[in-house]
């Protein structure tokens, strides 16, 4: 994104240098007739359009037919302030058991909060690495799943996906169900469940 912004800014500066005030001549082109003010306004509008991300597309969609990726939208009660919603969400994420669920069969390797900024969260969940598939297909290393949560207006978009493989044996669904149950206790509503 920074590259696009820098490129657009350089193009705006370079373009503006080529514009001159209208002159009294019968052989003027449209380029000569554009004022610097108009060129700057157009350039800055272009920069803004390129640099402002669309909130609705903040999180990637799951691949069509995916068996290891889920998306959900969760909305706090309307009486909840934005700051309180982020705080509630943070508390729910931190209350997920570090030892995982189902005696370590789900996320038995724990989790790490990779980033927590302005209501956007990125977490990594790990399998124990002790199961048949981890031993047979991943060298005994844990499988890693990513949970990304981003605000979208008054709601939060969730995407939980496995990094490897075609199936997660329901792990992403169990993780989101656990988190969702805690959010429901706080009055949140979910879509895509």
PDB file of N, CA, C and O in Angstrom, residues 36-106:
ATOM      1  N   UNK A  36      -2.857  24.448 -12.213  1.00  0.00           N
ATOM      2  CA  UNK A  36      -2.203  23.650 -11.179  1.00  0.00           C
ATOM      3  C   UNK A  36      -3.186  23.270 -10.085  1.00  0.00           C
ATOM      4  O   UNK A  36      -3.129  22.189  -9.528  1.00  0.00           O
ATOM      5  N   UNK A  37      -4.105  24.182  -9.737  1.00  0.00           N
ATOM      6  CA  UNK A  37      -5.097  23.898  -8.695  1.00  0.00           C
ATOM      7  C   UNK A  37      -5.948  22.684  -9.093  1.00  0.00           C
ATOM      8  O   UNK A  37      -6.178  21.789  -8.300  1.00  0.00           O
ATOM      9  N   UNK A  38      -6.402  22.651 -10.354  1.00  0.00           N
ATOM     10  CA  UNK A  38      -7.202  21.512 -10.822  1.00  0.00           C
ATOM     11  C   UNK A  38      -6.386  20.223 -10.817  1.00  0.00           C
ATOM     12  O   UNK A  38      -6.869  19.161 -10.449  1.00  0.00           O
ATOM     13  N   UNK A  39      -5.122  20.331 -11.224  1.00  0.00           N
ATOM     14  CA  UNK A  39      -4.253  19.155 -11.253  1.00  0.00           C
ATOM     15  C   UNK A  39      -4.020  18.615  -9.852  1.00  0.00           C
ATOM     16  O   UNK A  39      -4.065  17.404  -9.617  1.00  0.00           O
ATOM     17  N   UNK A  40      -3.777  19.517  -8.894  1.00  0.00           N
ATOM     18  CA  UNK A  40      -3.575  19.084  -7.509  1.00  0.00           C
ATOM     19  C   UNK A  40      -4.832  18.447  -6.943  1.00  0.00           C
ATOM     20  O   UNK A  40      -4.773  17.414  -6.275  1.00  0.00           O
ATOM     21  N   UNK A  41      -5.979  19.056  -7.190  1.00  0.00           N
ATOM     22  CA  UNK A  41      -7.240  18.516  -6.676  1.00  0.00           C
ATOM     23  C   UNK A  41      -7.470  17.108  -7.226  1.00  0.00           C
ATOM     24  O   UNK A  41      -7.837  16.187  -6.491  1.00  0.00           O
ATOM     25  N   UNK A  42      -7.249  16.920  -8.509  1.00  0.00           N
ATOM     26  CA  UNK A  42      -7.429  15.608  -9.126  1.00  0.00           C
ATOM     27  C   UNK A  42      -6.430  14.604  -8.568  1.00  0.00           C
ATOM     28  O   UNK A  42      -6.788  13.467  -8.255  1.00  0.00           O
ATOM     29  N   UNK A  43      -5.181  15.027  -8.416  1.00  0.00           N
ATOM     30  CA  UNK A  43      -4.142  14.130  -7.909  1.00  0.00           C
ATOM     31  C   UNK A  43      -4.427  13.698  -6.484  1.00  0.00           C
ATOM     32  O   UNK A  43      -4.313  12.526  -6.135  1.00  0.00           O
ATOM     33  N   UNK A  44      -4.814  14.641  -5.618  1.00  0.00           N
ATOM     34  CA  UNK A  44      -5.101  14.294  -4.233  1.00  0.00           C
ATOM     35  C   UNK A  44      -6.339  13.416  -4.117  1.00  0.00           C
ATOM     36  O   UNK A  44      -6.398  12.520  -3.294  1.00  0.00           O
ATOM     37  N   UNK A  45      -7.323  13.643  -4.949  1.00  0.00           N
ATOM     38  CA  UNK A  45      -8.511  12.783  -4.949  1.00  0.00           C
ATOM     39  C   UNK A  45      -8.122  11.363  -5.339  1.00  0.00           C
ATOM     40  O   UNK A  45      -8.604  10.388  -4.767  1.00  0.00           O
ATOM     41  N   UNK A  46      -7.224  11.233  -6.302  1.00  0.00           N
ATOM     42  CA  UNK A  46      -6.749   9.915  -6.719  1.00  0.00           C
ATOM     43  C   UNK A  46      -5.989   9.235  -5.600  1.00  0.00           C
ATOM     44  O   UNK A  46      -6.180   8.048  -5.320  1.00  0.00           O
ATOM     45  N   UNK A  47      -5.124   9.984  -4.914  1.00  0.00           N
ATOM     46  CA  UNK A  47      -4.357   9.424  -3.797  1.00  0.00           C
ATOM     47  C   UNK A  47      -5.286   8.938  -2.705  1.00  0.00           C
ATOM     48  O   UNK A  47      -5.128   7.839  -2.175  1.00  0.00           O
ATOM     49  N   UNK A  48      -6.298   9.723  -2.369  1.00  0.00           N
ATOM     50  CA  UNK A  48      -7.256   9.310  -1.334  1.00  0.00           C
ATOM     51  C   UNK A  48      -8.009   8.065  -1.748  1.00  0.00           C
ATOM     52  O   UNK A  48      -8.220   7.159  -0.951  1.00  0.00           O
ATOM     53  N   UNK A  49      -8.420   8.006  -2.990  1.00  0.00           N
ATOM     54  CA  UNK A  49      -9.170   6.836  -3.454  1.00  0.00           C
ATOM     55  C   UNK A  49      -8.324   5.573  -3.398  1.00  0.00           C
ATOM     56  O   UNK A  49      -8.814   4.491  -3.090  1.00  0.00           O
ATOM     57  N   UNK A  50      -7.036   5.696  -3.680  1.00  0.00           N
ATOM     58  CA  UNK A  50      -6.148   4.543  -3.656  1.00  0.00           C
ATOM     59  C   UNK A  50      -5.797   4.135  -2.235  1.00  0.00           C
ATOM     60  O   UNK A  50      -5.716   2.964  -1.904  1.00  0.00           O
ATOM     61  N   UNK A  51      -5.607   5.114  -1.339  1.00  0.00           N
ATOM     62  CA  UNK A  51      -5.061   4.807  -0.023  1.00  0.00           C
ATOM     63  C   UNK A  51      -6.090   4.465   1.037  1.00  0.00           C
ATOM     64  O   UNK A  51      -5.736   3.932   2.070  1.00  0.00           O
ATOM     65  N   UNK A  52      -7.363   4.744   0.831  1.00  0.00           N
ATOM     66  CA  UNK A  52      -8.373   4.451   1.838  1.00  0.00           C
ATOM     67  C   UNK A  52      -8.931   3.057   1.572  1.00  0.00           C
ATOM     68  O   UNK A  52      -9.579   2.833   0.563  1.00  0.00           O
ATOM     69  N   UNK A  53      -8.666   2.089   2.463  1.00  0.00           N
ATOM     70  CA  UNK A  53      -9.142   0.735   2.231  1.00  0.00           C
ATOM     71  C   UNK A  53     -10.650   0.650   2.429  1.00  0.00           C
ATOM     72  O   UNK A  53     -11.243   1.403   3.192  1.00  0.00           O
ATOM     73  N   UNK A  54     -11.248  -0.296   1.756  1.00  0.00           N
ATOM     74  CA  UNK A  54     -12.674  -0.535   1.910  1.00  0.00           C
ATOM     75  C   UNK A  54     -12.902  -1.421   3.118  1.00  0.00           C
ATOM     76  O   UNK A  54     -12.354  -2.516   3.209  1.00  0.00           O
ATOM     77  N   UNK A  55     -13.712  -0.968   4.058  1.00  0.00           N
ATOM     78  CA  UNK A  55     -13.949  -1.736   5.282  1.00  0.00           C
ATOM     79  C   UNK A  55     -14.630  -3.064   4.983  1.00  0.00           C
ATOM     80  O   UNK A  55     -14.374  -4.060   5.636  1.00  0.00           O
ATOM     81  N   UNK A  56     -15.494  -3.093   3.983  1.00  0.00           N
ATOM     82  CA  UNK A  56     -16.230  -4.319   3.693  1.00  0.00           C
ATOM     83  C   UNK A  56     -15.312  -5.418   3.163  1.00  0.00           C
ATOM     84  O   UNK A  56     -15.651  -6.587   3.235  1.00  0.00           O
ATOM     85  N   UNK A  57     -14.165  -5.068   2.626  1.00  0.00           N
ATOM     86  CA  UNK A  57     -13.255  -6.056   2.070  1.00  0.00           C
ATOM     87  C   UNK A  57     -11.980  -6.177   2.895  1.00  0.00           C
ATOM     88  O   UNK A  57     -10.937  -6.537   2.389  1.00  0.00           O
ATOM     89  N   UNK A  58     -12.070  -5.833   4.170  1.00  0.00           N
ATOM     90  CA  UNK A  58     -10.887  -5.822   5.018  1.00  0.00           C
ATOM     91  C   UNK A  58     -10.297  -7.216   5.188  1.00  0.00           C
ATOM     92  O   UNK A  58      -9.099  -7.375   5.276  1.00  0.00           O
ATOM     93  N   UNK A  59     -11.144  -8.241   5.250  1.00  0.00           N
ATOM     94  CA  UNK A  59     -10.675  -9.606   5.450  1.00  0.00           C
ATOM     95  C   UNK A  59     -10.941 -10.395   4.177  1.00  0.00           C
ATOM     96  O   UNK A  59     -12.010 -10.305   3.592  1.00  0.00           O
ATOM     97  N   UNK A  60      -9.957 -11.177   3.766  1.00  0.00           N
ATOM     98  CA  UNK A  60     -10.113 -12.001   2.568  1.00  0.00           C
ATOM     99  C   UNK A  60     -11.258 -12.992   2.731  1.00  0.00           C
ATOM    100  O   UNK A  60     -11.488 -13.522   3.819  1.00  0.00           O
ATOM    101  N   UNK A  61     -11.930 -13.260   1.644  1.00  0.00           N
ATOM    102  CA  UNK A  61     -12.960 -14.285   1.636  1.00  0.00           C
ATOM    103  C   UNK A  61     -12.291 -15.656   1.707  1.00  0.00           C
ATOM    104  O   UNK A  61     -11.133 -15.818   1.319  1.00  0.00           O
ATOM    105  N   UNK A  62     -13.018 -16.626   2.222  1.00  0.00           N
ATOM    106  CA  UNK A  62     -12.512 -17.999   2.204  1.00  0.00           C
ATOM    107  C   UNK A  62     -12.597 -18.522   0.781  1.00  0.00           C
ATOM    108  O   UNK A  62     -13.524 -18.176   0.045  1.00  0.00           O
ATOM    109  N   UNK A  63     -11.650 -19.351   0.371  1.00  0.00           N
ATOM    110  CA  UNK A  63     -11.725 -19.929  -0.970  1.00  0.00           C
ATOM    111  C   UNK A  63     -13.025 -20.728  -1.149  1.00  0.00           C
ATOM    112  O   UNK A  63     -13.507 -21.357  -0.204  1.00  0.00           O
ATOM    113  N   UNK A  64     -13.579 -20.677  -2.335  1.00  0.00           N
ATOM    114  CA  UNK A  64     -14.823 -21.391  -2.621  1.00  0.00           C
ATOM    115  C   UNK A  64     -14.645 -22.887  -2.351  1.00  0.00           C
ATOM    116  O   UNK A  64     -13.672 -23.491  -2.765  1.00  0.00           O
ATOM    117  N   UNK A  65     -15.573 -23.445  -1.601  1.00  0.00           N
ATOM    118  CA  UNK A  65     -15.540 -24.868  -1.278  1.00  0.00           C
ATOM    119  C   UNK A  65     -14.523 -25.242  -0.201  1.00  0.00           C
ATOM    120  O   UNK A  65     -14.269 -26.425   0.012  1.00  0.00           O
ATOM    121  N   UNK A  66     -13.951 -24.263   0.468  1.00  0.00           N
ATOM    122  CA  UNK A  66     -12.926 -24.524   1.478  1.00  0.00           C
ATOM    123  C   UNK A  66     -13.480 -25.332   2.647  1.00  0.00           C
ATOM    124  O   UNK A  66     -14.570 -25.081   3.131  1.00  0.00           O
ATOM    125  N   UNK A  67     -12.677 -26.296   3.102  1.00  0.00           N
ATOM    126  CA  UNK A  67     -13.032 -27.108   4.266  1.00  0.00           C
ATOM    127  C   UNK A  67     -12.155 -26.754   5.466  1.00  0.00           C
ATOM    128  O   UNK A  67     -12.179 -27.436   6.470  1.00  0.00           O
ATOM    129  N   UNK A  68     -11.352 -25.694   5.314  1.00  0.00           N
ATOM    130  CA  UNK A  68     -10.466 -25.320   6.420  1.00  0.00           C
ATOM    131  C   UNK A  68     -10.437 -23.807   6.662  1.00  0.00           C
ATOM    132  O   UNK A  68      -9.469 -23.274   7.173  1.00  0.00           O
ATOM    133  N   UNK A  69     -11.537 -23.144   6.315  1.00  0.00           N
ATOM    134  CA  UNK A  69     -11.619 -21.698   6.482  1.00  0.00           C
ATOM    135  C   UNK A  69     -13.068 -21.312   6.769  1.00  0.00           C
ATOM    136  O   UNK A  69     -13.980 -21.803   6.109  1.00  0.00           O
ATOM    137  N   UNK A  70     -13.269 -20.463   7.764  1.00  0.00           N
ATOM    138  CA  UNK A  70     -14.603 -19.990   8.120  1.00  0.00           C
ATOM    139  C   UNK A  70     -14.586 -18.490   8.326  1.00  0.00           C
ATOM    140  O   UNK A  70     -13.608 -17.941   8.837  1.00  0.00           O
ATOM    141  N   UNK A  71     -15.692 -17.848   7.941  1.00  0.00           N
ATOM    142  CA  UNK A  71     -15.876 -16.407   8.188  1.00  0.00           C
ATOM    143  C   UNK A  71     -17.167 -16.209   8.946  1.00  0.00           C
ATOM    144  O   UNK A  71     -18.165 -16.870   8.684  1.00  0.00           O
ATOM    145  N   UNK A  72     -17.125 -15.268   9.877  1.00  0.00           N
ATOM    146  CA  UNK A  72     -18.305 -14.900  10.644  1.00  0.00           C
ATOM    147  C   UNK A  72     -18.271 -13.405  10.910  1.00  0.00           C
ATOM    148  O   UNK A  72     -17.207 -12.787  10.894  1.00  0.00           O
ATOM    149  N   UNK A  73     -19.452 -12.864  11.183  1.00  0.00           N
ATOM    150  CA  UNK A  73     -19.577 -11.467  11.585  1.00  0.00           C
ATOM    151  C   UNK A  73     -20.266 -11.438  12.938  1.00  0.00           C
ATOM    152  O   UNK A  73     -21.309 -12.061  13.115  1.00  0.00           O
ATOM    153  N   UNK A  74     -19.674 -10.720  13.873  1.00  0.00           N
ATOM    154  CA  UNK A  74     -20.236 -10.601  15.220  1.00  0.00           C
ATOM    155  C   UNK A  74     -20.495  -9.129  15.528  1.00  0.00           C
ATOM    156  O   UNK A  74     -19.661  -8.273  15.234  1.00  0.00           O
ATOM    157  N   UNK A  75     -21.663  -8.875  16.126  1.00  0.00           N
ATOM    158  CA  UNK A  75     -22.076  -7.514  16.450  1.00  0.00           C
ATOM    159  C   UNK A  75     -22.412  -7.417  17.931  1.00  0.00           C
ATOM    160  O   UNK A  75     -23.228  -8.190  18.431  1.00  0.00           O
ATOM    161  N   UNK A  76     -21.799  -6.450  18.631  1.00  0.00           N
ATOM    162  CA  UNK A  76     -22.128  -6.266  20.049  1.00  0.00           C
ATOM    163  C   UNK A  76     -23.503  -5.617  20.187  1.00  0.00           C
ATOM    164  O   UNK A  76     -24.035  -5.069  19.215  1.00  0.00           O
ATOM    165  N   UNK A  77     -24.078  -5.659  21.375  1.00  0.00           N
ATOM    166  CA  UNK A  77     -25.361  -4.975  21.584  1.00  0.00           C
ATOM    167  C   UNK A  77     -25.238  -3.490  21.208  1.00  0.00           C
ATOM    168  O   UNK A  77     -24.179  -2.887  21.386  1.00  0.00           O
ATOM    169  N   UNK A  78     -26.320  -2.907  20.697  1.00  0.00           N
ATOM    170  CA  UNK A  78     -26.276  -1.518  20.230  1.00  0.00           C
ATOM    171  C   UNK A  78     -25.938  -0.533  21.344  1.00  0.00           C
ATOM    172  O   UNK A  78     -25.440   0.551  21.073  1.00  0.00           O
ATOM    173  N   UNK A  79     -26.167  -0.909  22.584  1.00  0.00           N
ATOM    174  CA  UNK A  79     -25.870  -0.010  23.705  1.00  0.00           C
ATOM    175  C   UNK A  79     -24.393  -0.035  24.109  1.00  0.00           C
ATOM    176  O   UNK A  79     -23.972   0.728  24.973  1.00  0.00           O
ATOM    177  N   UNK A  80     -23.597  -0.888  23.461  1.00  0.00           N
ATOM    178  CA  UNK A  80     -22.181  -1.030  23.801  1.00  0.00           C
ATOM    179  C   UNK A  80     -21.345  -0.034  23.008  1.00  0.00           C
ATOM    180  O   UNK A  80     -21.458   0.036  21.781  1.00  0.00           O
ATOM    181  N   UNK A  81     -20.515   0.724  23.693  1.00  0.00           N
ATOM    182  CA  UNK A  81     -19.624   1.664  22.996  1.00  0.00           C
ATOM    183  C   UNK A  81     -18.552   0.881  22.231  1.00  0.00           C
ATOM    184  O   UNK A  81     -18.289  -0.294  22.525  1.00  0.00           O
ATOM    185  N   UNK A  82     -17.931   1.544  21.283  1.00  0.00           N
ATOM    186  CA  UNK A  82     -16.872   0.898  20.497  1.00  0.00           C
ATOM    187  C   UNK A  82     -15.730   0.433  21.398  1.00  0.00           C
ATOM    188  O   UNK A  82     -15.216  -0.677  21.248  1.00  0.00           O
ATOM    189  N   UNK A  83     -15.344   1.277  22.346  1.00  0.00           N
ATOM    190  CA  UNK A  83     -14.243   0.914  23.256  1.00  0.00           C
ATOM    191  C   UNK A  83     -14.618  -0.280  24.122  1.00  0.00           C
ATOM    192  O   UNK A  83     -13.795  -1.178  24.338  1.00  0.00           O
ATOM    193  N   UNK A  84     -15.864  -0.318  24.606  1.00  0.00           N
ATOM    194  CA  UNK A  84     -16.311  -1.453  25.413  1.00  0.00           C
ATOM    195  C   UNK A  84     -16.400  -2.731  24.587  1.00  0.00           C
ATOM    196  O   UNK A  84     -16.094  -3.817  25.075  1.00  0.00           O
ATOM    197  N   UNK A  85     -16.816  -2.604  23.321  1.00  0.00           N
ATOM    198  CA  UNK A  85     -16.894  -3.775  22.440  1.00  0.00           C
ATOM    199  C   UNK A  85     -15.512  -4.376  22.235  1.00  0.00           C
ATOM    200  O   UNK A  85     -15.330  -5.594  22.322  1.00  0.00           O
ATOM    201  N   UNK A  86     -14.509  -3.530  21.992  1.00  0.00           N
ATOM    202  CA  UNK A  86     -13.135  -4.009  21.810  1.00  0.00           C
ATOM    203  C   UNK A  86     -12.636  -4.655  23.097  1.00  0.00           C
ATOM    204  O   UNK A  86     -11.999  -5.715  23.066  1.00  0.00           O
ATOM    205  N   UNK A  87     -12.936  -4.050  24.219  1.00  0.00           N
ATOM    206  CA  UNK A  87     -12.523  -4.604  25.513  1.00  0.00           C
ATOM    207  C   UNK A  87     -13.165  -5.966  25.764  1.00  0.00           C
ATOM    208  O   UNK A  87     -12.497  -6.911  26.203  1.00  0.00           O
ATOM    209  N   UNK A  88     -14.465  -6.088  25.482  1.00  0.00           N
ATOM    210  CA  UNK A  88     -15.153  -7.372  25.649  1.00  0.00           C
ATOM    211  C   UNK A  88     -14.542  -8.428  24.738  1.00  0.00           C
ATOM    212  O   UNK A  88     -14.303  -9.566  25.159  1.00  0.00           O
ATOM    213  N   UNK A  89     -14.294  -8.058  23.495  1.00  0.00           N
ATOM    214  CA  UNK A  89     -13.710  -8.994  22.539  1.00  0.00           C
ATOM    215  C   UNK A  89     -12.324  -9.437  23.004  1.00  0.00           C
ATOM    216  O   UNK A  89     -11.996 -10.620  22.981  1.00  0.00           O
ATOM    217  N   UNK A  90     -11.516  -8.510  23.448  1.00  0.00           N
ATOM    218  CA  UNK A  90     -10.173  -8.826  23.950  1.00  0.00           C
ATOM    219  C   UNK A  90     -10.254  -9.802  25.130  1.00  0.00           C
ATOM    220  O   UNK A  90      -9.498 -10.767  25.214  1.00  0.00           O
ATOM    221  N   UNK A  91     -11.194  -9.548  26.063  1.00  0.00           N
ATOM    222  CA  UNK A  91     -11.362 -10.436  27.223  1.00  0.00           C
ATOM    223  C   UNK A  91     -11.778 -11.842  26.801  1.00  0.00           C
ATOM    224  O   UNK A  91     -11.295 -12.836  27.360  1.00  0.00           O
ATOM    225  N   UNK A  92     -12.674 -11.927  25.815  1.00  0.00           N
ATOM    226  CA  UNK A  92     -13.102 -13.237  25.321  1.00  0.00           C
ATOM    227  C   UNK A  92     -11.926 -13.973  24.694  1.00  0.00           C
ATOM    228  O   UNK A  92     -11.703 -15.158  24.958  1.00  0.00           O
ATOM    229  N   UNK A  93     -11.152 -13.290  23.865  1.00  0.00           N
ATOM    230  CA  UNK A  93      -9.995 -13.929  23.217  1.00  0.00           C
ATOM    231  C   UNK A  93      -8.982 -14.405  24.247  1.00  0.00           C
ATOM    232  O   UNK A  93      -8.419 -15.490  24.124  1.00  0.00           O
ATOM    233  N   UNK A  94      -8.763 -13.604  25.275  1.00  0.00           N
ATOM    234  CA  UNK A  94      -7.808 -13.977  26.321  1.00  0.00           C
ATOM    235  C   UNK A  94      -8.321 -15.096  27.222  1.00  0.00           C
ATOM    236  O   UNK A  94      -7.525 -15.745  27.912  1.00  0.00           O
ATOM    237  N   UNK A  95      -9.630 -15.345  27.230  1.00  0.00           N
ATOM    238  CA  UNK A  95     -10.178 -16.405  28.077  1.00  0.00           C
ATOM    239  C   UNK A  95     -10.182 -17.769  27.379  1.00  0.00           C
ATOM    240  O   UNK A  95     -10.518 -18.777  27.996  1.00  0.00           O
ATOM    241  N   UNK A  96      -9.778 -17.800  26.102  1.00  0.00           N
ATOM    242  CA  UNK A  96      -9.681 -19.087  25.406  1.00  0.00           C
ATOM    243  C   UNK A  96      -8.615 -19.917  26.119  1.00  0.00           C
ATOM    244  O   UNK A  96      -7.535 -19.409  26.450  1.00  0.00           O
ATOM    245  N   UNK A  97      -8.892 -21.191  26.366  1.00  0.00           N
ATOM    246  CA  UNK A  97      -7.923 -21.999  27.136  1.00  0.00           C
ATOM    247  C   UNK A  97      -6.600 -22.194  26.388  1.00  0.00           C
ATOM    248  O   UNK A  97      -6.591 -22.661  25.259  1.00  0.00           O
ATOM    249  N   UNK A  98      -5.524 -21.855  27.021  1.00  0.00           N
ATOM    250  CA  UNK A  98      -4.190 -21.984  26.422  1.00  0.00           C
ATOM    251  C   UNK A  98      -3.855 -23.455  26.136  1.00  0.00           C
ATOM    252  O   UNK A  98      -3.108 -23.758  25.208  1.00  0.00           O
ATOM    253  N   UNK A  99      -4.447 -24.368  26.907  1.00  0.00           N
ATOM    254  CA  UNK A  99      -4.218 -25.811  26.687  1.00  0.00           C
ATOM    255  C   UNK A  99      -5.135 -26.382  25.609  1.00  0.00           C
ATOM    256  O   UNK A  99      -5.064 -27.567  25.285  1.00  0.00           O
ATOM    257  N   UNK A 100      -5.989 -25.533  25.027  1.00  0.00           N
ATOM    258  CA  UNK A 100      -6.886 -25.968  23.972  1.00  0.00           C
ATOM    259  C   UNK A 100      -8.177 -26.563  24.507  1.00  0.00           C
ATOM    260  O   UNK A 100      -8.469 -26.488  25.696  1.00  0.00           O
ATOM    261  N   UNK A 101      -8.937 -27.147  23.613  1.00  0.00           N
ATOM    262  CA  UNK A 101     -10.213 -27.770  23.942  1.00  0.00           C
ATOM    263  C   UNK A 101     -10.105 -29.289  23.786  1.00  0.00           C
ATOM    264  O   UNK A 101      -9.184 -29.789  23.144  1.00  0.00           O
ATOM    265  N   UNK A 102     -11.083 -29.977  24.336  1.00  0.00           N
ATOM    266  CA  UNK A 102     -11.190 -31.437  24.188  1.00  0.00           C
ATOM    267  C   UNK A 102      -9.879 -32.128  24.563  1.00  0.00           C
ATOM    268  O   UNK A 102      -9.335 -32.932  23.793  1.00  0.00           O
ATOM    269  N   UNK A 103      -9.373 -31.812  25.726  1.00  0.00           N
ATOM    270  CA  UNK A 103      -8.118 -32.397  26.219  1.00  0.00           C
ATOM    271  C   UNK A 103      -6.958 -32.216  25.245  1.00  0.00           C
ATOM    272  O   UNK A 103      -6.139 -33.110  25.043  1.00  0.00           O
ATOM    273  N   UNK A 104      -6.887 -31.050  24.628  1.00  0.00           N
ATOM    274  CA  UNK A 104      -5.774 -30.740  23.733  1.00  0.00           C
ATOM    275  C   UNK A 104      -5.950 -31.210  22.303  1.00  0.00           C
ATOM    276  O   UNK A 104      -5.066 -30.989  21.482  1.00  0.00           O
ATOM    277  N   UNK A 105      -7.091 -31.845  21.980  1.00  0.00           N
ATOM    278  CA  UNK A 105      -7.306 -32.288  20.599  1.00  0.00           C
ATOM    279  C   UNK A 105      -7.558 -31.107  19.664  1.00  0.00           C
ATOM    280  O   UNK A 105      -7.341 -31.203  18.469  1.00  0.00           O
ATOM    281  N   UNK A 106      -8.047 -29.995  20.213  1.00  0.00           N
ATOM    282  CA  UNK A 106      -8.263 -28.767  19.446  1.00  0.00           C
ATOM    283  C   UNK A 106      -7.367 -27.695  20.049  1.00  0.00           C
ATOM    284  O   UNK A 106      -7.495 -27.355  21.220  1.00  0.00           O
TER     285      UNK A 106
END
